[in-house]
Coordinates of C-alpha atoms and ligand atoms in Angstrom, one line a residue:
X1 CA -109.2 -19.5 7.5
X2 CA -108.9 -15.9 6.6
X3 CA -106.5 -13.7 8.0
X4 CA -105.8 -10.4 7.9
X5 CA -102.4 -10.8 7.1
X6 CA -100.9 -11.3 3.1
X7 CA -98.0 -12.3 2.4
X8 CA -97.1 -13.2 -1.1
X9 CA -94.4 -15.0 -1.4
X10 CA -91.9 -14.7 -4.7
X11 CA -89.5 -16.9 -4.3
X12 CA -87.5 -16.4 -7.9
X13 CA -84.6 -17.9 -9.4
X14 CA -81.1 -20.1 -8.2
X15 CA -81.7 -21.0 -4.3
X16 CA -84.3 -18.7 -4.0
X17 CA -87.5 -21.7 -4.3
X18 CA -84.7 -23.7 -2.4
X19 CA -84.4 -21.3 0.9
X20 CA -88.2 -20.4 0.5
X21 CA -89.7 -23.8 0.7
X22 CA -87.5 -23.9 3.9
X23 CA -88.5 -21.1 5.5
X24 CA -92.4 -21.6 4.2
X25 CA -91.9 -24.5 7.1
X26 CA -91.0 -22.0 9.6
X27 CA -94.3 -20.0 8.8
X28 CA -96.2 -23.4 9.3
X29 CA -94.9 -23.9 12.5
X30 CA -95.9 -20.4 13.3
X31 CA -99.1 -21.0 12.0
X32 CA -99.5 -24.1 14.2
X33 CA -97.8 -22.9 17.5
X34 CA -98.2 -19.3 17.7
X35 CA -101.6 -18.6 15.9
X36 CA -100.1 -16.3 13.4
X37 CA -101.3 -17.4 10.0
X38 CA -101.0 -15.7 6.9
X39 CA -102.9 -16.0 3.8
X40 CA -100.5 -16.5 1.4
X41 CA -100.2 -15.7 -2.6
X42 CA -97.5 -16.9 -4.5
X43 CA -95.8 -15.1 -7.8
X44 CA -93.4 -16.1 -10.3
X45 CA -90.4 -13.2 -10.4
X46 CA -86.8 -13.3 -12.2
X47 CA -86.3 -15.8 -14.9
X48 CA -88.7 -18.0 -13.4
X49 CA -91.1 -15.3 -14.4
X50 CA -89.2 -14.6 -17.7
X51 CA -89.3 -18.1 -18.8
X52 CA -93.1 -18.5 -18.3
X53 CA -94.6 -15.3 -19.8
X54 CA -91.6 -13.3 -21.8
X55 CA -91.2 -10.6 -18.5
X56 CA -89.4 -10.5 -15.5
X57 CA -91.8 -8.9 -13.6
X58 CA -95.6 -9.0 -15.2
X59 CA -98.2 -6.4 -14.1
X60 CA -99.8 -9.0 -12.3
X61 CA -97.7 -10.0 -10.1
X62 CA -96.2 -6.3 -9.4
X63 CA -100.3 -5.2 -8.8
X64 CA -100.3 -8.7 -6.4
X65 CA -97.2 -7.0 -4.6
X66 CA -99.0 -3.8 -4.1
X67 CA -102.0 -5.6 -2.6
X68 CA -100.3 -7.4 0.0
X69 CA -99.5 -6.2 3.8
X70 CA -95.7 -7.6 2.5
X71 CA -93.5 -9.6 0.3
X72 CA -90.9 -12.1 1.2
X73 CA -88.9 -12.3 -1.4
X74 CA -85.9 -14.9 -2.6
X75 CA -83.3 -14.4 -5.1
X76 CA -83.2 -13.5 -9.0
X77 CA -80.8 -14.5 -11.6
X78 CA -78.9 -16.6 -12.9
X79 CA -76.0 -17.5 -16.0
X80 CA -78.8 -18.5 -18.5
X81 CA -80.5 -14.8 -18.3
X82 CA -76.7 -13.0 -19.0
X83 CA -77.2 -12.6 -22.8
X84 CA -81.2 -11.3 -21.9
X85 CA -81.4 -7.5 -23.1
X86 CA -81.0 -5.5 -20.0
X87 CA -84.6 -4.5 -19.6
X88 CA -85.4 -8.2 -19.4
X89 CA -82.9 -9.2 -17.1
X90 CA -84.2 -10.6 -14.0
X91 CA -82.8 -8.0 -12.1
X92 CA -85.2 -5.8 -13.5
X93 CA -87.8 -7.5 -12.0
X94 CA -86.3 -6.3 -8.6
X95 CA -85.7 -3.0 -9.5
X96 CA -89.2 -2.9 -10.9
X97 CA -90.8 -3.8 -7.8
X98 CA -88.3 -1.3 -5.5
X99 CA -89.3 1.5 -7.9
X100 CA -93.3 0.8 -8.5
X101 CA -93.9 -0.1 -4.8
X102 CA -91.4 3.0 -3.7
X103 CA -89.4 1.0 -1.5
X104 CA -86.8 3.9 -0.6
X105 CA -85.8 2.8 2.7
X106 CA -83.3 -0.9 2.6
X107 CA -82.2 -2.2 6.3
X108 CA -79.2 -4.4 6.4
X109 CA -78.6 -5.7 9.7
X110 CA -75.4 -6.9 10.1
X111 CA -75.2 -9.0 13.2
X112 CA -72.5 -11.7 14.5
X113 CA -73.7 -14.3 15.7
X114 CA -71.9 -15.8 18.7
X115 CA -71.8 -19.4 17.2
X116 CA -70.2 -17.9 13.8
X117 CA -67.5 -15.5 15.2
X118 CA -64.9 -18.0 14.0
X119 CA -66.3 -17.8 10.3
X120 CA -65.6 -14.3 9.8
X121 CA -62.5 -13.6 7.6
X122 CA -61.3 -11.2 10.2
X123 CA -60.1 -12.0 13.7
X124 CA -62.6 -12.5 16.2
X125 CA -61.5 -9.7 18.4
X126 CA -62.4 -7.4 15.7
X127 CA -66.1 -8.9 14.7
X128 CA -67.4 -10.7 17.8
X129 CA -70.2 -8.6 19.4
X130 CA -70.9 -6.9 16.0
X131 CA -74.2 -5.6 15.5
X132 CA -74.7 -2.9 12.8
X133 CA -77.0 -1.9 10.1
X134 CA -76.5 -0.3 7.0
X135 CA -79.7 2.0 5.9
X136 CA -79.4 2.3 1.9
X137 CA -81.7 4.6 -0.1
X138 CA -83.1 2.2 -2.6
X139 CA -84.9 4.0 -4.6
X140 CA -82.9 6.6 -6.4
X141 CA -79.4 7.4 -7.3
X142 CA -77.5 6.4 -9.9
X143 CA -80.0 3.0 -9.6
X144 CA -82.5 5.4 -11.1
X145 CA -81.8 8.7 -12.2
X146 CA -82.0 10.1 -15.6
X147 CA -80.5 10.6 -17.8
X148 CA -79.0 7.2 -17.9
X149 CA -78.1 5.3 -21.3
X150 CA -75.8 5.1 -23.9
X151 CA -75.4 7.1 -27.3
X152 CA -72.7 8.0 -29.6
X153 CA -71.0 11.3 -29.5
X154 CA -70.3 13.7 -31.9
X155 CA -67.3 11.8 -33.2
X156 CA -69.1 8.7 -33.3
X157 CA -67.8 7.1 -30.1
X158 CA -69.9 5.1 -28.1
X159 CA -70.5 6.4 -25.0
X160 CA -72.7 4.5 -21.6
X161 CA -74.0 7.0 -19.1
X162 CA -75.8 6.7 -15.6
X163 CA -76.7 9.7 -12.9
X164 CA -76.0 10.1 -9.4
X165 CA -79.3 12.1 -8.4
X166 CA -81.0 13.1 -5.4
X167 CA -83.2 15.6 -4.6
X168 CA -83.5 17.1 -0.6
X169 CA -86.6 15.2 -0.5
X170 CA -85.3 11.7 -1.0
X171 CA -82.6 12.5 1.4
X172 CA -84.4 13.5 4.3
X173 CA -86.6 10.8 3.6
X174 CA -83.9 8.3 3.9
X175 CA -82.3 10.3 6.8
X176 CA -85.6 9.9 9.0
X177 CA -85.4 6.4 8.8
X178 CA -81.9 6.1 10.0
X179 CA -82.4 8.8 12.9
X180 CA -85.8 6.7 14.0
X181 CA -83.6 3.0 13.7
X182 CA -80.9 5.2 15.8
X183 CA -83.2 6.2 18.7
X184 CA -84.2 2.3 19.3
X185 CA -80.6 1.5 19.5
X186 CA -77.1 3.3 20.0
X187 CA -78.1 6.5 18.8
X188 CA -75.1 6.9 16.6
X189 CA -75.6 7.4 12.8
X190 CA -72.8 7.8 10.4
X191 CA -73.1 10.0 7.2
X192 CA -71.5 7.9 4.4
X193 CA -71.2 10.0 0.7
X194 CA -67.9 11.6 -1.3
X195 CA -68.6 14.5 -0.6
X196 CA -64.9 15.3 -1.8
X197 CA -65.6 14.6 -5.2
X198 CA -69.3 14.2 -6.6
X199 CA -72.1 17.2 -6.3
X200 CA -74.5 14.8 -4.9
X201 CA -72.6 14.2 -2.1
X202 CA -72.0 17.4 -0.9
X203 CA -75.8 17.9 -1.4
X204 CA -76.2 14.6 1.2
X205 CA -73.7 15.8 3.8
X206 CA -75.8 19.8 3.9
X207 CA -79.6 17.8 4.1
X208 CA -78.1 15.7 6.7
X209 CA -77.1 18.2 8.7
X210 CA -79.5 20.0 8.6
X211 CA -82.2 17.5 9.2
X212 CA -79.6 16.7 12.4
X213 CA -80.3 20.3 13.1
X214 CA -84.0 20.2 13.1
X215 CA -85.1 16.8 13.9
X216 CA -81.9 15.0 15.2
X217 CA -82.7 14.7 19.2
X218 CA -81.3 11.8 20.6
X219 CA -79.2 10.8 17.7
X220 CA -75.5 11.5 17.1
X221 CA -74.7 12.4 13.4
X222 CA -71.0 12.2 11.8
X223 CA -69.9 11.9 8.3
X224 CA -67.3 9.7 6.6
X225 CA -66.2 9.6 3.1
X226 CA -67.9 5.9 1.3
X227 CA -63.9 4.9 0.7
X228 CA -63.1 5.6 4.5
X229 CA -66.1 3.6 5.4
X230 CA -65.2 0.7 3.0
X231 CA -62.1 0.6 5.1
X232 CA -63.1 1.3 8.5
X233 CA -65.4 -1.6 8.2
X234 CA -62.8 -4.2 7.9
X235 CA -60.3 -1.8 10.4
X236 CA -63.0 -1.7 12.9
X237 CA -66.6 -2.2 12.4
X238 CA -67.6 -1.8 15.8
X239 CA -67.1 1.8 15.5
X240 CA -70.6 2.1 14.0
X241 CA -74.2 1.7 14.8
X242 CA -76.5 2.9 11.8
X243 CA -74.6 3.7 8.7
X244 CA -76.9 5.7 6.3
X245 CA -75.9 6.4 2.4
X246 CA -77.0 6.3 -0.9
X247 CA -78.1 3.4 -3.5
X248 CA -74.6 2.7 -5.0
X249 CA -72.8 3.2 -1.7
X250 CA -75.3 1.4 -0.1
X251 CA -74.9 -2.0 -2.6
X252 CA -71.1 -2.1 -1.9
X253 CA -70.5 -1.2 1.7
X254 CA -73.7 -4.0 2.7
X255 CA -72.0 -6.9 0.9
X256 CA -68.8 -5.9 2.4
X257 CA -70.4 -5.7 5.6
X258 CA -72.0 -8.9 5.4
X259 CA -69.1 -10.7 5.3
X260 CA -67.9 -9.2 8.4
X261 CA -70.8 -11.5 9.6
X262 CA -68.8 -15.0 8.4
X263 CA -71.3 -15.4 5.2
X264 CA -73.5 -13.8 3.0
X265 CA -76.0 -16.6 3.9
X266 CA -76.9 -14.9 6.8
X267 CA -77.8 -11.9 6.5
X268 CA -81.6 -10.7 5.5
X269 CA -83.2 -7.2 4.7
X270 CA -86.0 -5.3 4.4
X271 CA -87.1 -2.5 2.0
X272 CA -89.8 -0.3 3.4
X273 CA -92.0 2.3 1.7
X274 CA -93.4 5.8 3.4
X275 CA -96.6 4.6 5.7
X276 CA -100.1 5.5 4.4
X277 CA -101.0 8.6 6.7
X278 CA -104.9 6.8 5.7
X279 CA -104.3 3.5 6.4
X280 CA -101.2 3.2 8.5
X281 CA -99.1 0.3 6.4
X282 CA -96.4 0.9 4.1
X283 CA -95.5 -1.8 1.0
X284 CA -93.1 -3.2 2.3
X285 CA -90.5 -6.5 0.6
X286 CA -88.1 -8.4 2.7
X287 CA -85.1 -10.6 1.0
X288 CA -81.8 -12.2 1.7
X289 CA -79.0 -10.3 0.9
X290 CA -77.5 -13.0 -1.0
X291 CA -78.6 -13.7 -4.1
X292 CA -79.4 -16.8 -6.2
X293 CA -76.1 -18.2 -5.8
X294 CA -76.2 -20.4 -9.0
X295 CA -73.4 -22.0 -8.1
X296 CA -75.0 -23.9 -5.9
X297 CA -78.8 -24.1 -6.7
X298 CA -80.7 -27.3 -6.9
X299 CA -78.7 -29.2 -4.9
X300 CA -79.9 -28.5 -1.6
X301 CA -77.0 -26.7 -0.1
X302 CA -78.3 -23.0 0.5
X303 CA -78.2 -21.7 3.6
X304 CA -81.7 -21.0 4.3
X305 CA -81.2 -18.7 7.5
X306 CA -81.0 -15.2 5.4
X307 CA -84.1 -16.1 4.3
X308 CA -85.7 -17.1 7.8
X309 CA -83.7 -14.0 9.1
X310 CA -86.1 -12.2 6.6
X311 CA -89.1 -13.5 8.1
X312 CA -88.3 -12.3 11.0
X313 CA -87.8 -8.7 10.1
X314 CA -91.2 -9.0 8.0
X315 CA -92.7 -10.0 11.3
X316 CA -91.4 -7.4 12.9
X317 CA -91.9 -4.5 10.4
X318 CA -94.9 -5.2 8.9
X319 CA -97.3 -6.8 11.3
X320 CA -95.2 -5.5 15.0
X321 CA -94.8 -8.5 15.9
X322 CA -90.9 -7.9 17.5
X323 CA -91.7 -11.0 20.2
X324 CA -92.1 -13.5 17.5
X325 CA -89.2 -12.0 15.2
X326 CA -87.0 -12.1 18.5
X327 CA -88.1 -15.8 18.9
X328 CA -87.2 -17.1 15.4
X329 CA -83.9 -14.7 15.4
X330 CA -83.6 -16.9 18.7
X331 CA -83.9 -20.3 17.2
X332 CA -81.6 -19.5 14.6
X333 CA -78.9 -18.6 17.2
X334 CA -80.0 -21.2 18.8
X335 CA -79.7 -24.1 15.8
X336 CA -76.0 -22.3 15.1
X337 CA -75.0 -23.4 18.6
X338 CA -76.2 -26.7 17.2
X339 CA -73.5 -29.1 14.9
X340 CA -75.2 -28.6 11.6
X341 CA -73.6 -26.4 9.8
X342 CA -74.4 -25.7 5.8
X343 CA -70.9 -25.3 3.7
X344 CA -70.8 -21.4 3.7
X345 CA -70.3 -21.2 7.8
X346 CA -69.0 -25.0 8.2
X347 CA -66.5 -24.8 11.0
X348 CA -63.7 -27.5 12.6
X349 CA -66.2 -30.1 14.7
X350 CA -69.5 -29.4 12.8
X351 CA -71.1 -31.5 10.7
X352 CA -71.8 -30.3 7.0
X353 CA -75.3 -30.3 5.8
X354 CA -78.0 -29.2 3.7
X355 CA -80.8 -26.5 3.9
X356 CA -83.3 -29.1 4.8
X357 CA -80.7 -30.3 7.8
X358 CA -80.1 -26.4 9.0
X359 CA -83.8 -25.7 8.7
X360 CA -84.8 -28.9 10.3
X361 CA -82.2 -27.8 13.3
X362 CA -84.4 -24.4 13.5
X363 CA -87.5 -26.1 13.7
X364 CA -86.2 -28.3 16.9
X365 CA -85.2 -24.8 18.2
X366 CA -88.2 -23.4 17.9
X367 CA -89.8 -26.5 19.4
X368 CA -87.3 -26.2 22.7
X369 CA -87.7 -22.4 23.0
X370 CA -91.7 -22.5 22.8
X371 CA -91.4 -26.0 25.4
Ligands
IPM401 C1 -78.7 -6.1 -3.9 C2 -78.3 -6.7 -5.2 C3 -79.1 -5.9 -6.3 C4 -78.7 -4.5 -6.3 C5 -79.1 -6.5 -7.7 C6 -79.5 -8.0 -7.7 C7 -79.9 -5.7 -8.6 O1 -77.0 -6.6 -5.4 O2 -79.9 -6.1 -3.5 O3 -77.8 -5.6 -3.2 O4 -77.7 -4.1 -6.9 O5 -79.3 -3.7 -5.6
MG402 MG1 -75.9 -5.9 -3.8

């Protein structure tokens, strides 16, 4: 039956098809007890992609990814691509799809779950009740900017090269965002740049303010220096609600975060493009924060909640659907309370299993909370 909803699906490299085929059950189960279908493409992305046709990302699949109302998206990379030259990396394949599809805006929620306060590496006083999200600018920065390279210098020494840019533009773009996610929740949004040391930061901290100035109601703005913020998060990350900064600041502060949270297995995001003013949708490509873990791929051990987590915000960002994302962020609370733990949050009186055991222990949920 056709829908009016697409979702291709790339599910990539390491646990990436592992987590996916998981969660694709999740989406069946929607299909079958909530009437939400999707019609569904599928693309090859990474290595996968790589190995098949000689690209990371082929024009195909990007123009597939441009088509559809969203992307869920698994992991890319892995040992086998290290010696790759950098343009064919699998990373790029990422990158390439941030860029092309101008996916500026990356929310990292951050949340503790009740169940998992224990697996955090800090005390539970300091984590339990956590509930933060870091909004990084994806789409520029030192990610991006030009000029960016290597060359040799007049003497003949080597020399690698990459530019922290930004433009007013992309950071009132970025700043919107974080003031709109501030106004559905604590209203508090933190400034995060060095500003004590690098031009663009100085140049972040005056457009925030002054977009604060002119279109802040309702939303607290303060400003912290990205090494202060590194530390206050693991001092005490309760302090914040949205943190907003650039692409490099952005990459380190959200795996740092995500730990806060007991494992990087948990966490999802979404990356969100300006909406059409025409048309009313935005691309939009929502991933785990974790990565293709190679470590661990193929043998059926990923922790495939990041990935259902991601669902969830796709759900909720792309089609408004918040009822539904609340019910599967439910269930996965829900299957935590459970004794199934994967290895990355296993705790004293669980029982380890695999991602077919955790995602089997969120489908039971779901089946209880829709009874
Ligand atoms: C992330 C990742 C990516 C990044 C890599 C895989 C290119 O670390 O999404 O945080 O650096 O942005
Ligand atoms: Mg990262």
């Amino acid at each position: 039956m056709a829908t009016n909803r697409q979702m291709m699906v790339m599910a990539g490299d390491g646990i990436g098809p592992e987590v996916m085929t998981a969660t694709l059950k999740v989406v069946d189960w929607l299909a079958k007890h909530r009437s939400i279908s999707f019609d569904i493409s599928e693309g090859l992305v990474g290595g996968a992609a790589y190995d098949k046709s000689g690209s990371p990302l082929t024009d195909e699949t990007l123009a597939d990814a441009m088509a559809a109302d969203a992307v869920l998206f698994g992991a890319v990379g892995g040992p086998e691509y290290d010696d790759l030259p950098f343009e064919l990396k699998p990373e790029r394949a990422l990158l390439g799809l941030r860029k092309e599809m101008d996916l500026f805006a990356n929310l990292r929620p951050a949340l503790v779950f009740p169940p998992l306060v224990s697996a955090s590496s800090l005390k539970p006083e300091i984590v339990s009740g956590l509930n933060i999200v870091i909004v990084r600018e994806l789409t520029g920065g030192i990610y991006f900017a030009e000029p960016r390279g290597r060359d040799t210098d007049a003497n003949g020494m080597v020399r690698a090269f990459d530019t922290n840019m930004y433009t007013p533009p992309e950071i009132e773009r970025i700043g919107r965002v974080a003031f709109d996610l501030a106004r559905k929740r604590d209203g508090a949004v933190m400034s995060v740049e060095k500003a004590n040391v690098m031009h663009s930061g100085v140049l972040w901290r005056e457009v925030m303010t002054a977009l604060h100035a002119a279109e802040g109601e309702g939303v607290s703005l303060s400003h912290m220096y990205a090494d202060n913020c590194a530390m206050q998060l693991v001092r005490n990350p309760r302090q914040f609600d949205v943190i907003v900064t650039d692409n490099l600041f952005g990459d380190l502060l959200s795996d740092c975060a995500a730990m806060l949270t007991g494992s990087l297995g948990m966490l999802p995001s979404a990356s969100l493009g300006a909406i059409d003013e025409t048309t009313g949708k935005r691309h939009a490509l929502y991933e785990p924060v974790h990565g293709s873990a190679p470590d661990i791929a193929g043998q059926g051990l990923a922790n495939p909640l990041a990935q259902v987590l991601s669902l969830a915000m796709l759900l909720r960002y792309s089609f408004d659907q918040g009822d539904d994302a609340e019910l599967l962020e439910r269930a996965v609370e829900k299957a935590l309370d459970g004794e199934l733990r994967t290895g990355d949050i296993m705790a004293d009186g669980c029982t380890q299993t695999g991602t077919d055991g955790m995602i089997g222990a969120v489908l039971d949920s779901l089946d209880a909370l829709a009874r």
